[in-house]
mmCIF file with all atom_site columns, C-alpha atoms in Angstrom:
data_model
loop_
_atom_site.group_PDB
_atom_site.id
_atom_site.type_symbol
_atom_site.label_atom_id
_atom_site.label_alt_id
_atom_site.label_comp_id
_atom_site.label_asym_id
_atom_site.label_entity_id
_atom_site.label_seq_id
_atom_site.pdbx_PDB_ins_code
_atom_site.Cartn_x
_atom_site.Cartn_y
_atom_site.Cartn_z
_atom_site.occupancy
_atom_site.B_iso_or_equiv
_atom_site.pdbx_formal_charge
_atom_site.auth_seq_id
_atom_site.auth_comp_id
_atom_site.auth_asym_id
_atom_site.auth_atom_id
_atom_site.pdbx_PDB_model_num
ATOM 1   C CA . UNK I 1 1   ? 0.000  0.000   0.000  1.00 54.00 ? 1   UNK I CA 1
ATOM 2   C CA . UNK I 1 2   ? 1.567  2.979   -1.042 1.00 54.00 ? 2   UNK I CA 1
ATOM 3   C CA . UNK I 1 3   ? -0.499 6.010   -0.390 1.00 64.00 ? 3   UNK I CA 1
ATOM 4   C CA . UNK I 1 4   ? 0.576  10.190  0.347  1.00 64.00 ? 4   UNK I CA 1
ATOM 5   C CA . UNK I 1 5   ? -0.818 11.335  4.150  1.00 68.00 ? 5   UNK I CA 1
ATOM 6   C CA . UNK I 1 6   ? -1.449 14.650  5.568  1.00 68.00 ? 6   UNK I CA 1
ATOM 7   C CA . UNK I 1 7   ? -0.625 14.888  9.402  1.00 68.00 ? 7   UNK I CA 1
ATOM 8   C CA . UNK I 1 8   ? -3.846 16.047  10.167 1.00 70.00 ? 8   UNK I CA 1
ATOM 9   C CA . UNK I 1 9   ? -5.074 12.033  8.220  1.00 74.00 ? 9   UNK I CA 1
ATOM 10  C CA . UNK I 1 10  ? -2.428 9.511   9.955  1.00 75.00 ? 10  UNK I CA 1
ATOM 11  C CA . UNK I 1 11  ? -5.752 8.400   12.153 1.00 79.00 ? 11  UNK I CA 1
ATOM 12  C CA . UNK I 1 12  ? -6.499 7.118   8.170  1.00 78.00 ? 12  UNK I CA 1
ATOM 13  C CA . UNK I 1 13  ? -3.374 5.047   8.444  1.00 80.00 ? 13  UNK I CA 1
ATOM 14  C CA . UNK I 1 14  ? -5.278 1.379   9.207  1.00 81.00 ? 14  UNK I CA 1
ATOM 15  C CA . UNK I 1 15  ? -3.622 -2.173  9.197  1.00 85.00 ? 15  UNK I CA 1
ATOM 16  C CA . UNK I 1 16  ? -3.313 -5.296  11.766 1.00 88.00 ? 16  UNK I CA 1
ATOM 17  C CA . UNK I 1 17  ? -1.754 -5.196  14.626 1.00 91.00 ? 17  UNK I CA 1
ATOM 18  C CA . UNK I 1 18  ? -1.427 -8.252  16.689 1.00 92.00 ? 18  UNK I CA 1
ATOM 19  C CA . UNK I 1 19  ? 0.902  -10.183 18.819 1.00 94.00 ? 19  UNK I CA 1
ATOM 20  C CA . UNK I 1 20  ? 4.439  -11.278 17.826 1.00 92.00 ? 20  UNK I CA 1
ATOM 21  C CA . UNK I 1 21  ? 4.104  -8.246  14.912 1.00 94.00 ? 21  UNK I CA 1
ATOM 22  C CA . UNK I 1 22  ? 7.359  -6.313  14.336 1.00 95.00 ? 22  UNK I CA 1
ATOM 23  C CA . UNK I 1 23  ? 6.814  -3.419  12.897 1.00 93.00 ? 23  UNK I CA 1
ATOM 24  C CA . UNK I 1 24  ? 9.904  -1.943  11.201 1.00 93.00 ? 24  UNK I CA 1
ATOM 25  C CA . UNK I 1 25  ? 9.664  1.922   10.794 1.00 88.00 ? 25  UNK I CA 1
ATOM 26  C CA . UNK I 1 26  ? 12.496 3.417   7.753  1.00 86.00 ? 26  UNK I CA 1
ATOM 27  C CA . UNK I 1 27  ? 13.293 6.591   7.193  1.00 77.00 ? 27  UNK I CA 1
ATOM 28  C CA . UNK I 1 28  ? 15.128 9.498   8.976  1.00 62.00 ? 28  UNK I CA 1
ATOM 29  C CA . UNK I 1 29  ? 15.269 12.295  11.398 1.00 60.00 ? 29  UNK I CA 1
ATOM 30  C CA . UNK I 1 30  ? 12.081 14.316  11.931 1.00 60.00 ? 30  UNK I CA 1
ATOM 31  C CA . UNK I 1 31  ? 9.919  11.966  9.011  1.00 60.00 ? 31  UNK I CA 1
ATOM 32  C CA . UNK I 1 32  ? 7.209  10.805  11.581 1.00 72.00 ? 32  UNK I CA 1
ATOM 33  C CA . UNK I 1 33  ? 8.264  7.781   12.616 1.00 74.00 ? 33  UNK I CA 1
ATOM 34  C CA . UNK I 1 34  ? 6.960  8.231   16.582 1.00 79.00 ? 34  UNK I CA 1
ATOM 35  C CA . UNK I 1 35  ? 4.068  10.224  15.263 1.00 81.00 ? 35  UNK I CA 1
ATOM 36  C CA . UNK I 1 36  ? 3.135  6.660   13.820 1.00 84.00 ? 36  UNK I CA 1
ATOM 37  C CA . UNK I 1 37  ? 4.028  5.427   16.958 1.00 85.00 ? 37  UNK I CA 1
ATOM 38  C CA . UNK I 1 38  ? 1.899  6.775   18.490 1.00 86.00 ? 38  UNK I CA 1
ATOM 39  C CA . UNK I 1 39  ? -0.790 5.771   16.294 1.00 84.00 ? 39  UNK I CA 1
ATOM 40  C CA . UNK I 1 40  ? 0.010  2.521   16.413 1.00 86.00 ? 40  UNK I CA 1
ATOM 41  C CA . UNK I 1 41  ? -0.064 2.617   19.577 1.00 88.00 ? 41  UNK I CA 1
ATOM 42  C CA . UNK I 1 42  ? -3.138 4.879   20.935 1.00 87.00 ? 42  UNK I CA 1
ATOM 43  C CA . UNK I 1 43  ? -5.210 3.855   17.803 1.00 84.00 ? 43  UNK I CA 1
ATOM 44  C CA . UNK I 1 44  ? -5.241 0.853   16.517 1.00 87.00 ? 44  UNK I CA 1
ATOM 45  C CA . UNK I 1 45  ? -3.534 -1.197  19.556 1.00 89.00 ? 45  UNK I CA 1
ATOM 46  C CA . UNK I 1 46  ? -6.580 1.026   21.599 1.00 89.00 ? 46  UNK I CA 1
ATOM 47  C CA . UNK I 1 47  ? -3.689 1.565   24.030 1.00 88.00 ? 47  UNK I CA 1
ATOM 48  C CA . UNK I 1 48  ? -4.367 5.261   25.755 1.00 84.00 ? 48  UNK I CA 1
ATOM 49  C CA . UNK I 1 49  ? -1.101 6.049   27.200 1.00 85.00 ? 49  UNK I CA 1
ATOM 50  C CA . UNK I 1 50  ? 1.607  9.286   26.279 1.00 87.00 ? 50  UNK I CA 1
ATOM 51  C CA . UNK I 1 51  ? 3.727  7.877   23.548 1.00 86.00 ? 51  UNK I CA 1
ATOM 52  C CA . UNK I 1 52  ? 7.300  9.142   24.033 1.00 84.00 ? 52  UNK I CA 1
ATOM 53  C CA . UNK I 1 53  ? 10.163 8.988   21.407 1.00 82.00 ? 53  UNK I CA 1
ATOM 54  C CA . UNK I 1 54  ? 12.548 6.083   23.008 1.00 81.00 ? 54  UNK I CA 1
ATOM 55  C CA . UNK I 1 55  ? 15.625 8.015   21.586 1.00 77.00 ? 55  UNK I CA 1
ATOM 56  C CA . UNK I 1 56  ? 17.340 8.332   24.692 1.00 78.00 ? 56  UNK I CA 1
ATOM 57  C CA . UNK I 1 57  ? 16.034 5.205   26.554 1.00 83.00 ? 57  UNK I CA 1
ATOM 58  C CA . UNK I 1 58  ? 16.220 2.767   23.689 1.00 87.00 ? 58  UNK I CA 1
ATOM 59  C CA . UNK I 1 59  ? 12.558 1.666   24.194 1.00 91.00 ? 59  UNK I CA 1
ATOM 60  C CA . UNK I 1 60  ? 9.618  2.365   26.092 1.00 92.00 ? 60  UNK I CA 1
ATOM 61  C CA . UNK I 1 61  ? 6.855  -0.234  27.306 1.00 94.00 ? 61  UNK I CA 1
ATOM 62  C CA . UNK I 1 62  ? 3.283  0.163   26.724 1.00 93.00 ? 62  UNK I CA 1
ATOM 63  C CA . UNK I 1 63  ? 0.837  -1.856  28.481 1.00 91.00 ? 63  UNK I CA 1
ATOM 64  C CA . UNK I 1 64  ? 1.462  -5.441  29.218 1.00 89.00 ? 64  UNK I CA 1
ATOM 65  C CA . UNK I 1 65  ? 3.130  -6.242  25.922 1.00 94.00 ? 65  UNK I CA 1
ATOM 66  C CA . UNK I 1 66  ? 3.965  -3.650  23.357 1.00 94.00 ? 66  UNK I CA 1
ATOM 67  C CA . UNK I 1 67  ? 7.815  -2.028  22.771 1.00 94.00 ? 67  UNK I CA 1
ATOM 68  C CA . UNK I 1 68  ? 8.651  0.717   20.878 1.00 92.00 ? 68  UNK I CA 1
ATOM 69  C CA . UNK I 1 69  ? 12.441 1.115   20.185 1.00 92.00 ? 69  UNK I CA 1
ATOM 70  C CA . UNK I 1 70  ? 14.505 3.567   18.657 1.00 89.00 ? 70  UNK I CA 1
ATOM 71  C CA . UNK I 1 71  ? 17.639 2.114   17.666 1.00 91.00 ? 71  UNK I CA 1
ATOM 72  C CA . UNK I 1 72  ? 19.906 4.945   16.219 1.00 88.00 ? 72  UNK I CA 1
ATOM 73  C CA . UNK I 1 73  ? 22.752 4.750   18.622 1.00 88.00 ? 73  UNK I CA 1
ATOM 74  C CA . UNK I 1 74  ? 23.129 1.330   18.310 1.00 89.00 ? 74  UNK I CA 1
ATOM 75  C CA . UNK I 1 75  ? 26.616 0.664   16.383 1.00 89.00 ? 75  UNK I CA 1
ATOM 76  C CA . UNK I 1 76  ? 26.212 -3.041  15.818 1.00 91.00 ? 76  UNK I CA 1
ATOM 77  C CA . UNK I 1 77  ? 24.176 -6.234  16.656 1.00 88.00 ? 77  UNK I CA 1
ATOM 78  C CA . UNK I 1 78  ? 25.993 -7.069  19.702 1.00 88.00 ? 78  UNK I CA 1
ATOM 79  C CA . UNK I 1 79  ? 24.615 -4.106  21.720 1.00 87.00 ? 79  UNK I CA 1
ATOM 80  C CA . UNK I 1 80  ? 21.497 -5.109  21.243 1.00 86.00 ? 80  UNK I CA 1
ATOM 81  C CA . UNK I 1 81  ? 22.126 -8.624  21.790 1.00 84.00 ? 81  UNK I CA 1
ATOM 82  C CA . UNK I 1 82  ? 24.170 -7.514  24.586 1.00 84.00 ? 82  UNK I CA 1
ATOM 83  C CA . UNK I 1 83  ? 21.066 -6.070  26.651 1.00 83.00 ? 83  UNK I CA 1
ATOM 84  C CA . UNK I 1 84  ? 18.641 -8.821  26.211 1.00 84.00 ? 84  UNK I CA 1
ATOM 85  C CA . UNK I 1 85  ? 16.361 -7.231  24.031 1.00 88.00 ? 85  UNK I CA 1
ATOM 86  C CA . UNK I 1 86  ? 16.414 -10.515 21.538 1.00 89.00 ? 86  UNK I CA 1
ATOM 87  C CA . UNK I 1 87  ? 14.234 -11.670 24.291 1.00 92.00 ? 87  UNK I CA 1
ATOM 88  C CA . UNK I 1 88  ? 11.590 -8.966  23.981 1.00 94.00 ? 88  UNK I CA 1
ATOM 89  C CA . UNK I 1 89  ? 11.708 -9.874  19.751 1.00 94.00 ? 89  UNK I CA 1
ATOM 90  C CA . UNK I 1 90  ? 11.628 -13.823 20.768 1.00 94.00 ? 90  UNK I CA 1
ATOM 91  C CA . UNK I 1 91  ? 8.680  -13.599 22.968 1.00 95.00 ? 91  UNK I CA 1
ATOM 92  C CA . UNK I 1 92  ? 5.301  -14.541 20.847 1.00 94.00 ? 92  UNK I CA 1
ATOM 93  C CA . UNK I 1 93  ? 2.787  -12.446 22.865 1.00 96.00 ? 93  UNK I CA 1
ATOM 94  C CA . UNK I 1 94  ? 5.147  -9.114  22.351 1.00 96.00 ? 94  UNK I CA 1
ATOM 95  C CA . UNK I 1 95  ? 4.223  -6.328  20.037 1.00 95.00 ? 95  UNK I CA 1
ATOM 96  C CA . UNK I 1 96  ? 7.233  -4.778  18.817 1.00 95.00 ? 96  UNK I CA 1
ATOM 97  C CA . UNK I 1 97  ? 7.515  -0.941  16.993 1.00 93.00 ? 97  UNK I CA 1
ATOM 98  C CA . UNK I 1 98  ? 11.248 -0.396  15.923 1.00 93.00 ? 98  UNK I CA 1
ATOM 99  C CA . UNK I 1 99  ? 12.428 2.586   14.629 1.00 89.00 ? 99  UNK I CA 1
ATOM 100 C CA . UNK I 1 100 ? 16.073 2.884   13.054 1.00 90.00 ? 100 UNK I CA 1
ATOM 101 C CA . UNK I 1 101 ? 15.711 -1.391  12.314 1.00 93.00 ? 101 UNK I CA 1
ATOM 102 C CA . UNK I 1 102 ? 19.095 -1.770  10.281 1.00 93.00 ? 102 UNK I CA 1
ATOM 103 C CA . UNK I 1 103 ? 21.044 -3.010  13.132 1.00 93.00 ? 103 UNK I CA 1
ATOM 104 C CA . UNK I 1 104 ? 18.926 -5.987  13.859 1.00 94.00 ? 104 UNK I CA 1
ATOM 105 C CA . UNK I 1 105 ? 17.917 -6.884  10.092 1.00 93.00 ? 105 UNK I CA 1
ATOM 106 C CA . UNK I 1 106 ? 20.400 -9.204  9.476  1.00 93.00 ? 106 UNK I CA 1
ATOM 107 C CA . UNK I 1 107 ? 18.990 -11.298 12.599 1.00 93.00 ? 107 UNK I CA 1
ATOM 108 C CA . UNK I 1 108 ? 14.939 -10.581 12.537 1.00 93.00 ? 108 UNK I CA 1
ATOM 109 C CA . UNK I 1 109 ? 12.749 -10.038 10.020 1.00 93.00 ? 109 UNK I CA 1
ATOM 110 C CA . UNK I 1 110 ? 9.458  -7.476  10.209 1.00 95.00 ? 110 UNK I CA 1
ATOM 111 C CA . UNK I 1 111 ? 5.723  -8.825  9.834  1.00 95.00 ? 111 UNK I CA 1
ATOM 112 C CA . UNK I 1 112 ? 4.927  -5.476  9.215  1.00 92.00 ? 112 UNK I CA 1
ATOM 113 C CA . UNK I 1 113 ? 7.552  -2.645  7.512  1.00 92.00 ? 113 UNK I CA 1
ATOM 114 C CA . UNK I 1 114 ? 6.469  0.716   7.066  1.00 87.00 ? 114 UNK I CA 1
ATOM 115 C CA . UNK I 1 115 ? 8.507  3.169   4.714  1.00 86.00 ? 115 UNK I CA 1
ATOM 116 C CA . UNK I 1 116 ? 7.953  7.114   5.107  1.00 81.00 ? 116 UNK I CA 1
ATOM 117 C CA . UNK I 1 117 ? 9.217  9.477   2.150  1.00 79.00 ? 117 UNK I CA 1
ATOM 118 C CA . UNK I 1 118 ? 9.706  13.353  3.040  1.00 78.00 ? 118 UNK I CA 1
ATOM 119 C CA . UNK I 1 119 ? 7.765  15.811  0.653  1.00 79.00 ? 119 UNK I CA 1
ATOM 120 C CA . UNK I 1 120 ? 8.187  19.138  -0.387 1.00 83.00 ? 120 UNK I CA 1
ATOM 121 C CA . UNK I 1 121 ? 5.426  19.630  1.842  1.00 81.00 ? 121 UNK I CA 1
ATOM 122 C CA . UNK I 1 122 ? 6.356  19.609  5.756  1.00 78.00 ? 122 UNK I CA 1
ATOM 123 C CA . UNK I 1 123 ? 3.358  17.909  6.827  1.00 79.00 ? 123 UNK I CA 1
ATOM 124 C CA . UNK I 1 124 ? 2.851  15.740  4.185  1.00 80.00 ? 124 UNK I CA 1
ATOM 125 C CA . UNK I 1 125 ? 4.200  12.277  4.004  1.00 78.00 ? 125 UNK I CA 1
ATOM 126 C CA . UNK I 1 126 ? 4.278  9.396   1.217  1.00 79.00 ? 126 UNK I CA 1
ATOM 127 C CA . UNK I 1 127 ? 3.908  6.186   3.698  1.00 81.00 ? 127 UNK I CA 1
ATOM 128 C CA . UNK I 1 128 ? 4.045  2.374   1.772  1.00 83.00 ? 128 UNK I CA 1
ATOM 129 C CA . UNK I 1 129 ? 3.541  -0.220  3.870  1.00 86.00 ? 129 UNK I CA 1
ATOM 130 C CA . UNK I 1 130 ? 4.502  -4.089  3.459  1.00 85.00 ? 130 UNK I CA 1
ATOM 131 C CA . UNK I 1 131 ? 3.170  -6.564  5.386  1.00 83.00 ? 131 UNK I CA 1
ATOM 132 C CA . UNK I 1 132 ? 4.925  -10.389 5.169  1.00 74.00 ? 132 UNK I CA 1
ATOM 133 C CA . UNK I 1 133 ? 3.188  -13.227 6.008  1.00 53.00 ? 133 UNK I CA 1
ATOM 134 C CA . UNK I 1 134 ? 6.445  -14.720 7.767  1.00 46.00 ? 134 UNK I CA 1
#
């Protein structure tokens, strides 16, 4: 699904969530990627809680199951591995939103990947989504 959003529409953003999804988010600085969150989160996971960029925290917990990581100053595999968060990714009844993925790609692989393309408009986004039946 490839498809152009307005801020003011990401409520019009709608897809599956459900456990053992991870959801890789791609782009860069400033392109939305917690405002999806957030969605995600609040709106289709029906989760009403303040969704907080992870940037500095490496990942915040929502409710009983859900994780929402930011991975940009992770170097290499082994920090992550390093932490235990393989066991977050491992456990079946998790729900897991991951911005900045590259660092764990080589080891998992995203139910759910969600691309977001800058515009010349500032609050305007082009937003494809691919969803693998893994």
């Amino acid at each position: 699904m490839l498809k152009k959003y307005n801020i003011n529409e990401i409520e019009k953003i709608i897809f599956e969530v459900k456990p053992w999804d991870i959801i890789f988010l791609h782009w860069d600085l400033a392109a939305w990627k917690t405002t999806l969150s957030k969605h995600i989160i609040n709106n289709l996971l029906k989760i009403n809680q303040e969704v907080k960029s992870p940037t500095y925290t490496y990942y915040n917990k929502y409710a009983e199951n859900i994780y929402h990581f930011d991975l940009n100053r992770l170097k290499e595999y082994d920090e992550f591995f390093a932490i235990w968060w393989e066991d977050i990714l491992d456990n079946n009844k998790n729900i897991s939103i991951i911005e900045w993925p590259e660092v764990i790609s080589k080891y998992y692989k995203p139910t759910i990947e969600i691309f977001l393309e800058k515009t010349d408009n500032e609050f305007e986004r082009i937003i494809k989504i691919n969803k693998s039946w893994i």
